[in-house]
mmCIF file of C-alpha atoms in Angstrom:
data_model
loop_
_atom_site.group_PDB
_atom_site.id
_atom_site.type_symbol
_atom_site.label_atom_id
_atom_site.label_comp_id
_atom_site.label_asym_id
_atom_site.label_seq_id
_atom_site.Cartn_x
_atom_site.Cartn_y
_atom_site.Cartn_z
ATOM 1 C CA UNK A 1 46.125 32.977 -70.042
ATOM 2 C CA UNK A 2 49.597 31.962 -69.530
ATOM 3 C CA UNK A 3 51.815 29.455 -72.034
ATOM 4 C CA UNK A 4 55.113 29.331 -71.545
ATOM 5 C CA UNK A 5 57.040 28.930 -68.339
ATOM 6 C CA UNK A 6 61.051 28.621 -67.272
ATOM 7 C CA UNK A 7 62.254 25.792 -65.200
ATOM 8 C CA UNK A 8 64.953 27.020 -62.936
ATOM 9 C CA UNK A 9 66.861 24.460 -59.983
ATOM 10 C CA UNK A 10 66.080 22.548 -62.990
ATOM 11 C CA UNK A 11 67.443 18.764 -61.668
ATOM 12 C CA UNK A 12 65.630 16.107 -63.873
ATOM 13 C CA UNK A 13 62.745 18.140 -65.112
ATOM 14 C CA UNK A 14 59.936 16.694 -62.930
ATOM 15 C CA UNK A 15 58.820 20.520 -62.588
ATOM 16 C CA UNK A 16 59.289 20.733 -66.440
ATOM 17 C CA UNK A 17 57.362 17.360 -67.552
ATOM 18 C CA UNK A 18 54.068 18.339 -64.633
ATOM 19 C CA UNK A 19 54.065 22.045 -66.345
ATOM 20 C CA UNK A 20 54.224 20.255 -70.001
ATOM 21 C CA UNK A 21 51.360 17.903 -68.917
ATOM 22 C CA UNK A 22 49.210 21.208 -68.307
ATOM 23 C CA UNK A 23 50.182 21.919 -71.904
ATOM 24 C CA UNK A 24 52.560 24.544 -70.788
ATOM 25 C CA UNK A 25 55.696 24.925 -72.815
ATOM 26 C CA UNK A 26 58.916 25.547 -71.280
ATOM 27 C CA UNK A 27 61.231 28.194 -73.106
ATOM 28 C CA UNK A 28 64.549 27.109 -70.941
ATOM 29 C CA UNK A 29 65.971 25.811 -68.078
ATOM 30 C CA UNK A 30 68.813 26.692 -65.525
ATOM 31 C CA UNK A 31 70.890 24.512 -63.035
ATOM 32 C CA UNK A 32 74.308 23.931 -62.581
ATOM 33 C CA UNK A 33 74.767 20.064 -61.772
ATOM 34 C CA UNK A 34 76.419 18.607 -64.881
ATOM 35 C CA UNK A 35 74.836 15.206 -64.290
ATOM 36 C CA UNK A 36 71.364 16.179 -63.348
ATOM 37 C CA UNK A 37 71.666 18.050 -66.659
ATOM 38 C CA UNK A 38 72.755 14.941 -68.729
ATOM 39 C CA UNK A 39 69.513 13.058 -67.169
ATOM 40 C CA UNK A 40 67.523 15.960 -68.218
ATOM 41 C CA UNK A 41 68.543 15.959 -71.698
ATOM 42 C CA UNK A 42 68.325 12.119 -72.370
ATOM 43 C CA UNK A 43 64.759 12.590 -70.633
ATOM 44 C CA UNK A 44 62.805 15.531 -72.162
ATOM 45 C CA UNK A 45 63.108 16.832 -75.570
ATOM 46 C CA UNK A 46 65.716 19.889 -75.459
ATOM 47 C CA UNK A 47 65.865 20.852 -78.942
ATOM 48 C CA UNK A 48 64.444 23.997 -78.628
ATOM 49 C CA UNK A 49 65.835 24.917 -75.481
ATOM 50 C CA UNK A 50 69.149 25.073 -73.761
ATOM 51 C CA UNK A 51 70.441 25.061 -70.095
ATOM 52 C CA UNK A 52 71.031 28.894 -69.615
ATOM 53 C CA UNK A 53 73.407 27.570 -66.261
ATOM 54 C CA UNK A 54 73.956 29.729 -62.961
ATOM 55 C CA UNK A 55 70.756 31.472 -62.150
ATOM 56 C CA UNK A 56 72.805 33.539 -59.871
ATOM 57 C CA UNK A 57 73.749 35.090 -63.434
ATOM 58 C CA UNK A 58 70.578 35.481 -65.338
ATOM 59 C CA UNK A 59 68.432 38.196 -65.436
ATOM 60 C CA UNK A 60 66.598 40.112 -68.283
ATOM 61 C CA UNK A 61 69.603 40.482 -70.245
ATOM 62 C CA UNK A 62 70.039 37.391 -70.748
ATOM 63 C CA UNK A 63 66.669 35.112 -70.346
ATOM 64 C CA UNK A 64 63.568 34.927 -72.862
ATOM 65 C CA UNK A 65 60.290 36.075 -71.799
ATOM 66 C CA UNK A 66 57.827 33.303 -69.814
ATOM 67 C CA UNK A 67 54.875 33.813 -68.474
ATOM 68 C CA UNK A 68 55.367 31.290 -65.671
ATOM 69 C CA UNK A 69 58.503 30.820 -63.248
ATOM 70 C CA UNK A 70 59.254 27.112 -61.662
ATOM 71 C CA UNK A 71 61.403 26.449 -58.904
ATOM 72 C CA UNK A 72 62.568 23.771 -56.702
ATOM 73 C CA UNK A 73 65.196 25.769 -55.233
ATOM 74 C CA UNK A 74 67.699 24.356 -52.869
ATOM 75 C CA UNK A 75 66.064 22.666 -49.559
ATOM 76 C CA UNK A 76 69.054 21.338 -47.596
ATOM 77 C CA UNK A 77 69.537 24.296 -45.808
ATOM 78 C CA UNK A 78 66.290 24.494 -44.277
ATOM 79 C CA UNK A 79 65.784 20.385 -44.186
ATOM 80 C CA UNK A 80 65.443 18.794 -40.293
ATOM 81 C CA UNK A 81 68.227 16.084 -41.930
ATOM 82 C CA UNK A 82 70.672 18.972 -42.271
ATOM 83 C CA UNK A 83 72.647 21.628 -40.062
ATOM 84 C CA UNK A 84 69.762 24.076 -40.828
ATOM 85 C CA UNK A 85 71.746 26.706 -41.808
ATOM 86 C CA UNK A 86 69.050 28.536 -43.549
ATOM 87 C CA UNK A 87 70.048 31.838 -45.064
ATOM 88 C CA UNK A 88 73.114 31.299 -43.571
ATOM 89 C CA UNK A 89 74.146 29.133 -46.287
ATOM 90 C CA UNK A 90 75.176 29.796 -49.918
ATOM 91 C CA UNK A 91 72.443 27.684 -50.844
ATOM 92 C CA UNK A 92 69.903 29.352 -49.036
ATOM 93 C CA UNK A 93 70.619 32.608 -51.238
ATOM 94 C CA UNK A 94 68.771 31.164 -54.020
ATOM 95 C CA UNK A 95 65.597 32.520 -53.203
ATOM 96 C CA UNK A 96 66.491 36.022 -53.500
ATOM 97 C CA UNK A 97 68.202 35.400 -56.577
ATOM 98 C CA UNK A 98 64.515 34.064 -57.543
ATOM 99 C CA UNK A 99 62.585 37.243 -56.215
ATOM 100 C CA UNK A 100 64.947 39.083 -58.495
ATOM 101 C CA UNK A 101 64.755 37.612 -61.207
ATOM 102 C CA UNK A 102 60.445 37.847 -60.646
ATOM 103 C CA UNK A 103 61.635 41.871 -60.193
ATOM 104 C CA UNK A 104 62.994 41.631 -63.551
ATOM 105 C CA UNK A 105 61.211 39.032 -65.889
ATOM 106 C CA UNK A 106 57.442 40.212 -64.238
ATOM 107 C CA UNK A 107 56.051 36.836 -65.238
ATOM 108 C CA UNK A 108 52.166 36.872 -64.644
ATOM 109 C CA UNK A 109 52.924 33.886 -61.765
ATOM 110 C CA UNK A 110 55.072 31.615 -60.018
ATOM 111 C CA UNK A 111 55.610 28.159 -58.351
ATOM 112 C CA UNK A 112 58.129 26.766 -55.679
ATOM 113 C CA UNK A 113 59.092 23.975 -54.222
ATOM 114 C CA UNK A 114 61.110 23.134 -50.703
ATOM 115 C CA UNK A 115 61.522 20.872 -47.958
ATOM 116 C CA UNK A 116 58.448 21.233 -45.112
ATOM 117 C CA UNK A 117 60.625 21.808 -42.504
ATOM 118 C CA UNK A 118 61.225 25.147 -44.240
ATOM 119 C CA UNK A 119 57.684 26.347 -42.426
ATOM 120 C CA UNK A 120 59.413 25.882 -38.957
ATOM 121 C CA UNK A 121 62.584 26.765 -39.637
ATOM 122 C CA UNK A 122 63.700 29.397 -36.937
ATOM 123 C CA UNK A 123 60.418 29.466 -35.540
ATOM 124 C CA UNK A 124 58.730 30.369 -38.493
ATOM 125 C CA UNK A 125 60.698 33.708 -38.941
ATOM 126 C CA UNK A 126 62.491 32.283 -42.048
ATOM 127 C CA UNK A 127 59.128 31.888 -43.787
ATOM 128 C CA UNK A 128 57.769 35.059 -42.758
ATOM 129 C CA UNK A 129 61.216 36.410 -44.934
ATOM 130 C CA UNK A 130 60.615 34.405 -47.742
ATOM 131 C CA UNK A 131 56.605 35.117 -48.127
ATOM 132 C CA UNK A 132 57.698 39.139 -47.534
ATOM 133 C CA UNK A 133 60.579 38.824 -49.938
ATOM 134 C CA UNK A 134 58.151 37.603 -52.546
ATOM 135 C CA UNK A 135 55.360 39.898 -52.104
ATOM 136 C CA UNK A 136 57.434 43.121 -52.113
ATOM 137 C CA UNK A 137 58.566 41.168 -55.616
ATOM 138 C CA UNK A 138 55.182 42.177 -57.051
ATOM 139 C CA UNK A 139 53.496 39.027 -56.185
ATOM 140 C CA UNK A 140 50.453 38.142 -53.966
ATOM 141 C CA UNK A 141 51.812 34.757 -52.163
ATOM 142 C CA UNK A 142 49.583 31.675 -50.785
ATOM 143 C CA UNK A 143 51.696 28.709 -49.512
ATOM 144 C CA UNK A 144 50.750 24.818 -48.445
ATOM 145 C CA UNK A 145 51.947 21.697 -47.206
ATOM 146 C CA UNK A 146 51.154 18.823 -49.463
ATOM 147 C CA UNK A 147 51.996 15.163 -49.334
ATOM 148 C CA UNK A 148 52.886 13.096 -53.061
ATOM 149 C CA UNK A 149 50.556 10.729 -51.419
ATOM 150 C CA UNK A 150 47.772 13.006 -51.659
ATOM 151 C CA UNK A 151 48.578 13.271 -55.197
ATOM 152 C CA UNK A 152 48.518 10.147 -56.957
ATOM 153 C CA UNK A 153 51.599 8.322 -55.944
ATOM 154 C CA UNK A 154 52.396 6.039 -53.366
ATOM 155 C CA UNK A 155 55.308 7.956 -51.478
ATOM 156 C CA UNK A 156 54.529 9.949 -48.093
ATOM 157 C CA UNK A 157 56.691 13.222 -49.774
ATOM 158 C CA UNK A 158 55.636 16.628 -48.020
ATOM 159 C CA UNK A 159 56.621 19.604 -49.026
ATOM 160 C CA UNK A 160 55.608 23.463 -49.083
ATOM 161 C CA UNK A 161 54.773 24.777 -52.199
ATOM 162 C CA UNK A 162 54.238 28.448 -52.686
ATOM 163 C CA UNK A 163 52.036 29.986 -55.262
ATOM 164 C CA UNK A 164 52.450 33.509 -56.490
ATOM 165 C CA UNK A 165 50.245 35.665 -58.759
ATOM 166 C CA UNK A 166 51.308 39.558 -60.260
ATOM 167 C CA UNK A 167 49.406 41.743 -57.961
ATOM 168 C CA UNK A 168 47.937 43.786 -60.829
ATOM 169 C CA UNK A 169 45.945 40.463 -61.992
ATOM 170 C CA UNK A 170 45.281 39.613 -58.684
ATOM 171 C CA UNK A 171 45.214 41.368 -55.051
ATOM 172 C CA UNK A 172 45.444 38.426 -53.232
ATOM 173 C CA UNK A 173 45.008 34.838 -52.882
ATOM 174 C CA UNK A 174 42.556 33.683 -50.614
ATOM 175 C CA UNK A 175 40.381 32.283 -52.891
ATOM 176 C CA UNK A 176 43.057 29.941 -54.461
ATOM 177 C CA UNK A 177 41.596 26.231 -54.612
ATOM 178 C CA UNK A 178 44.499 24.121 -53.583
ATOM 179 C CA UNK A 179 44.399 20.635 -55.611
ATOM 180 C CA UNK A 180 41.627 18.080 -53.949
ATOM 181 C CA UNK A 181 43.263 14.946 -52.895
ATOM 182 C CA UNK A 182 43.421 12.070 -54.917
ATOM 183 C CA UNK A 183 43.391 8.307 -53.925
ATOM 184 C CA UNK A 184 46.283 6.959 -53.308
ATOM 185 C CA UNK A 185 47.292 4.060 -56.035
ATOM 186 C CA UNK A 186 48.455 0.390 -54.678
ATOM 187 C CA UNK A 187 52.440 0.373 -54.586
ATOM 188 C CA UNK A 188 52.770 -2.418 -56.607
ATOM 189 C CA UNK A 189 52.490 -1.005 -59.654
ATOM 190 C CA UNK A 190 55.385 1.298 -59.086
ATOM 191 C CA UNK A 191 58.230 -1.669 -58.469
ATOM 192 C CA UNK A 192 59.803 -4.109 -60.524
ATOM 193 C CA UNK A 193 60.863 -6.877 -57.950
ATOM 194 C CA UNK A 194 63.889 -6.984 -60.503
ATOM 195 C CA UNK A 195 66.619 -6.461 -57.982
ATOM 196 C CA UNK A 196 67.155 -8.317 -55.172
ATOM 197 C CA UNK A 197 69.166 -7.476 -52.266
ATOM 198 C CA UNK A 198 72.612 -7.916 -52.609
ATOM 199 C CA UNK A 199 75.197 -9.646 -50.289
ATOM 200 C CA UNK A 200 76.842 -7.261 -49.470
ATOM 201 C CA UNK A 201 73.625 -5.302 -48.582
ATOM 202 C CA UNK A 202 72.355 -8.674 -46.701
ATOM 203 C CA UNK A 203 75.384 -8.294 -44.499
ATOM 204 C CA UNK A 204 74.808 -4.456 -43.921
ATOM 205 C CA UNK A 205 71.329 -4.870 -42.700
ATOM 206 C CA UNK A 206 72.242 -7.870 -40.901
ATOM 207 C CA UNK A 207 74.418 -5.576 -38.909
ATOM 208 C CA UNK A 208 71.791 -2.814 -38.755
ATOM 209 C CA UNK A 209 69.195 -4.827 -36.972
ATOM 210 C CA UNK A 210 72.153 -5.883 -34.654
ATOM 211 C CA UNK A 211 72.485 -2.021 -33.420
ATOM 212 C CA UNK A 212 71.155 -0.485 -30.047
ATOM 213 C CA UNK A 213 68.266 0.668 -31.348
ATOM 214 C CA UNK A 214 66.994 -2.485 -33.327
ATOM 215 C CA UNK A 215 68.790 -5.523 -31.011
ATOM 216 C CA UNK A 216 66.141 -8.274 -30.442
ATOM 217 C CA UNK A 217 63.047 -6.528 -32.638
ATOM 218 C CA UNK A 218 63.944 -8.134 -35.259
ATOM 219 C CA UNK A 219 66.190 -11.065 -37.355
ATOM 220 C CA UNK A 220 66.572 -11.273 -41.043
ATOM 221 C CA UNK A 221 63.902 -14.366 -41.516
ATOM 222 C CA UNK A 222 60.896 -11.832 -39.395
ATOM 223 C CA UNK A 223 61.714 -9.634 -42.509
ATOM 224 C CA UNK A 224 61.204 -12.004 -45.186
ATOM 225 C CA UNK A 225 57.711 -12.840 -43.621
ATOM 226 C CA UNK A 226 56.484 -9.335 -43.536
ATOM 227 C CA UNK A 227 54.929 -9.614 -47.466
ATOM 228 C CA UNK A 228 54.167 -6.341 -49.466
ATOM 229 C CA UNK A 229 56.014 -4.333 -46.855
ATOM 230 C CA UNK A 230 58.344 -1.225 -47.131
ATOM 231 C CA UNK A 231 61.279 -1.224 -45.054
ATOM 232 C CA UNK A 232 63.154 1.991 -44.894
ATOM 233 C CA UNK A 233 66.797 1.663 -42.947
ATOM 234 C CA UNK A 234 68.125 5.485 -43.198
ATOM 235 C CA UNK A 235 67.458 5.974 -39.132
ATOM 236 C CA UNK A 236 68.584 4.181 -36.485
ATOM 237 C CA UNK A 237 65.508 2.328 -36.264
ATOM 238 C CA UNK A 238 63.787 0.354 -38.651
ATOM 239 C CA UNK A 239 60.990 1.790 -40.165
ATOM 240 C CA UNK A 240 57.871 -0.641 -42.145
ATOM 241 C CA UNK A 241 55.638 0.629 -44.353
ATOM 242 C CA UNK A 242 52.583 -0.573 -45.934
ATOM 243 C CA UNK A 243 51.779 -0.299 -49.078
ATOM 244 C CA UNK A 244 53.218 3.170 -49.519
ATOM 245 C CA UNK A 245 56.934 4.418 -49.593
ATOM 246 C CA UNK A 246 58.988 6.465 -47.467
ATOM 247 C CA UNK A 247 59.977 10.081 -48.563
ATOM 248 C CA UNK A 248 63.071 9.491 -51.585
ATOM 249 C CA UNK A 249 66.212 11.308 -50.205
ATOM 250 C CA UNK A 250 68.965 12.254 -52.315
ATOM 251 C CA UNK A 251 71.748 11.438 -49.983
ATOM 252 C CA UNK A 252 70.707 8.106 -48.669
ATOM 253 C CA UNK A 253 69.718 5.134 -49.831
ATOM 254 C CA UNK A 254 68.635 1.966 -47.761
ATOM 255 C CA UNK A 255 65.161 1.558 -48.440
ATOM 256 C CA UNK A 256 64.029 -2.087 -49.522
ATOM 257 C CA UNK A 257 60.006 -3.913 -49.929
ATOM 258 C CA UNK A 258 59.618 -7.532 -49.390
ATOM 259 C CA UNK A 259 57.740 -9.639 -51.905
ATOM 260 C CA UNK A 260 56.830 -13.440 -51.334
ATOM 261 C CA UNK A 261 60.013 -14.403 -49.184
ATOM 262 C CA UNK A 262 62.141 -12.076 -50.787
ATOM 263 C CA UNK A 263 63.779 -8.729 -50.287
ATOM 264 C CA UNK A 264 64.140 -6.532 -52.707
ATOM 265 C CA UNK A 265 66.339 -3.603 -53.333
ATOM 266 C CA UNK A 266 64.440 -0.488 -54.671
ATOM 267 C CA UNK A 267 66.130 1.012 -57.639
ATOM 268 C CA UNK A 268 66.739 4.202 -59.240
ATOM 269 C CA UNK A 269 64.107 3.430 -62.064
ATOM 270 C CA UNK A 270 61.652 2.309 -59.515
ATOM 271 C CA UNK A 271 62.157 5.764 -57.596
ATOM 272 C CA UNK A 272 62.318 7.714 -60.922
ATOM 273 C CA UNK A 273 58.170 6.156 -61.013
ATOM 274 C CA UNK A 274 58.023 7.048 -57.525
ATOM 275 C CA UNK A 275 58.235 10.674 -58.218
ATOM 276 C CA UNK A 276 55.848 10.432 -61.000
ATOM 277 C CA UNK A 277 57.394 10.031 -64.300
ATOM 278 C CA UNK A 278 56.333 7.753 -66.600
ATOM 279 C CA UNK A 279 57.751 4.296 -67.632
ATOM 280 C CA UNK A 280 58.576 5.446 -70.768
ATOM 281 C CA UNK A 281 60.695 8.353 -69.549
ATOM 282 C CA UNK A 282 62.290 6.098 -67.034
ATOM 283 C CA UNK A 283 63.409 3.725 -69.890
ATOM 284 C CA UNK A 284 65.160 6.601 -71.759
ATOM 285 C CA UNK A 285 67.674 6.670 -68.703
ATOM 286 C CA UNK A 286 67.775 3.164 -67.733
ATOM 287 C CA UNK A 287 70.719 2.389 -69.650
ATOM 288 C CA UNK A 288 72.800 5.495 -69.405
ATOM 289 C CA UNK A 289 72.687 6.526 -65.937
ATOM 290 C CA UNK A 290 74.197 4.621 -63.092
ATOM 291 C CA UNK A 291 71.622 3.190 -60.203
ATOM 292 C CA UNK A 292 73.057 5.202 -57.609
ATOM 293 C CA UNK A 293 72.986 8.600 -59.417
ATOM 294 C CA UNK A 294 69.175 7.758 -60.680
ATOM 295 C CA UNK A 295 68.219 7.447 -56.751
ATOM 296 C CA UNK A 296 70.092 10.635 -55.972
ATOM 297 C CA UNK A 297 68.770 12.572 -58.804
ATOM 298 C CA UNK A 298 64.896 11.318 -58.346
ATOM 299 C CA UNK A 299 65.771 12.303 -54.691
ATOM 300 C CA UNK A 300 66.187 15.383 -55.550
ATOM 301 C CA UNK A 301 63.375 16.031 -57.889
ATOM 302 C CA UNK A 302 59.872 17.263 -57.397
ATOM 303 C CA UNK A 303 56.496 14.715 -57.747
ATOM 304 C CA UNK A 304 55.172 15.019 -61.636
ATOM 305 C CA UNK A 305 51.664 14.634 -60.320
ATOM 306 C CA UNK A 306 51.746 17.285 -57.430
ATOM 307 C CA UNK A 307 53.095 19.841 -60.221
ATOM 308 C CA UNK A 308 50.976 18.894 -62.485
ATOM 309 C CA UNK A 309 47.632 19.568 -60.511
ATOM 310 C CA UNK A 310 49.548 22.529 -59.030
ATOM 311 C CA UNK A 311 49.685 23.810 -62.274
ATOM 312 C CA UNK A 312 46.503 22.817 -63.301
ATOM 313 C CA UNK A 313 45.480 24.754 -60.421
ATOM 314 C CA UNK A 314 47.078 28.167 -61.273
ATOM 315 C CA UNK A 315 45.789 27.645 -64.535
ATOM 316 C CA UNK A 316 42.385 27.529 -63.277
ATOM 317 C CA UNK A 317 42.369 30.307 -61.509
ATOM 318 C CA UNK A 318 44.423 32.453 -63.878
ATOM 319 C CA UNK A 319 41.091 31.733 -66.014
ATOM 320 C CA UNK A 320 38.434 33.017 -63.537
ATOM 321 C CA UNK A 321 40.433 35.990 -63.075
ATOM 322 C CA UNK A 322 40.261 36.830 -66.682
ATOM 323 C CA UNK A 323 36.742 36.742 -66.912
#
């Protein structure tokens, strides 16, 4: 049975609060973004537990013991919005960093989080590394694509998680159930309608539907009609959604719903439910955190719900192997 786990790539702690949900209890976290970190500690309660910094620096000198090792480690290197730089990049070193710490620490399993264009990247050789890498760790490795919208939120988010189990409690993992798919809720109950669009964003998109792409699709009053819709303006073209929200990035904003004439700006708070975490942790950062760094940071995090049954899941069949 496992009971404790360490959240490394920290960001907000949507790994940490999925894990706690399992009734898992996190003994630390690591990550190196000082504002991140100031979300995370008005969010969760730290009191027992500290941000132990660089992972690039930790290892069994210097971490407690944990049964369970969380990880949404770095994905712009290996995202189709990026150069793709892979291994190439600093950033891309994380994961061996990981594998050694697994080396080291020998927690009984693991769970990781990255972009799905990870599972093409360099024609699936890149993968291949990372699966090997963890395996020769000590760990027998399964890996999926899953969507947030599969999970119990309303946002079209997929990513490839990989699940790792010691090899002396288990050979392989074949027979890993992979969380059933859940229906997916009605957006409405994840916005506020409590910020309109602002002038200055009026003018922008104004513009927008003005470029080559968009010219003669579409004028500002065609928007206003379209009720209950998502519009997402990060590409050249415009993108409409129906009751379900485009994929939260951390360096772009632009995405807006339109609610009886109106259009709306979504807000940090209103992603921060996006990815899963409840009102009342949302409220504990309303205040203190600026809009723009709440969409960036929720951007950046993982989907409470898909860690959560992902957990849930290891959990499960930690418990059949022990009988």
């Amino acid at each position: 049975m496992i009971k404790t786990f360490f959240d490394f790539c920290s960001g907000i702690g949507a790994g940490r609060l999925g894990l706690e949900q399992c009734g898992l209890i996190c003994v630390g976290h690591s990550d190196t973004s000082r504002l991140a970190d100031k979300t995370y500690m008005l969010m969760h309660n730290t009191a027992n537990d500290k941000n132990y910094g660089n992972l690039k620096k930790l290892g069994k000198d210097n971490l407690p013991n944990f049964d369970m090792l969380i990880a949404g480690f770095p994905c712009q290197t290996f995202s189709v919005i990026g150069r793709q730089a892979g291994f190439s990049d600093d950033r891309g070193q994380i994961i061996f960093h990981l594998s050694r710490i697994l080396r080291e620490m020998a927690p009984k399993c693991f769970l990781l989080e990255n972009v799905k264009g990870l599972v093409r990247h360099d024609n699936g050789k890149t993968i291949k590394r990372i699966v090997k890498e963890l395996e020769d760790s000590g760990y027998s490795v399964n890996y999926k694509v899953i969507s947030s919208l599969d999970c119990g939120v309303p946002q079209m988010r997929q990513r490839v998680y990989f699940v790792g189990v010691r090899k002396d409690i288990s050979a392989d993992l074949l027979n890993f159930d992979w969380p059933s798919v859940i229906q997916q809720p009605d957006l409405k109950d994840y916005v506020c309608y409590d910020k309109e669009i602002t002038k200055e964003n009026l003018d922008i998109l104004k513009r927008y539907l003005m470029n080559p792409t968009n010219k003669g699709k579409y004028l500002i009053n065609d928007l206003t009609q379209m009720n209950e819709k998502i519009l997402d303006t990060r590409m050249n073209d415009l993108r409409i959604y129906d009751n379900k929200c485009p994929t939260l990035r951390a360096q772009r904003d632009g995405i807006y719903y339109v609610l009886n004439n109106q259009i709306y700006q979504l807000t940090g708070y209103e992603a921060l439910i996006l990815q899963g975490f409840p009102k009342e942790y949302a409220d504990r950062v309303k205040e203190s955190v600026t809009d723009r760094h709440l969409l960036m940071q929720a951007g950046n995090a993982m989907t409470v719900n898909t860690i959560n049954l992902l957990g849930q899941s290891i959990i499960n069949y930690l418990k059949k192997k022990e009988k």
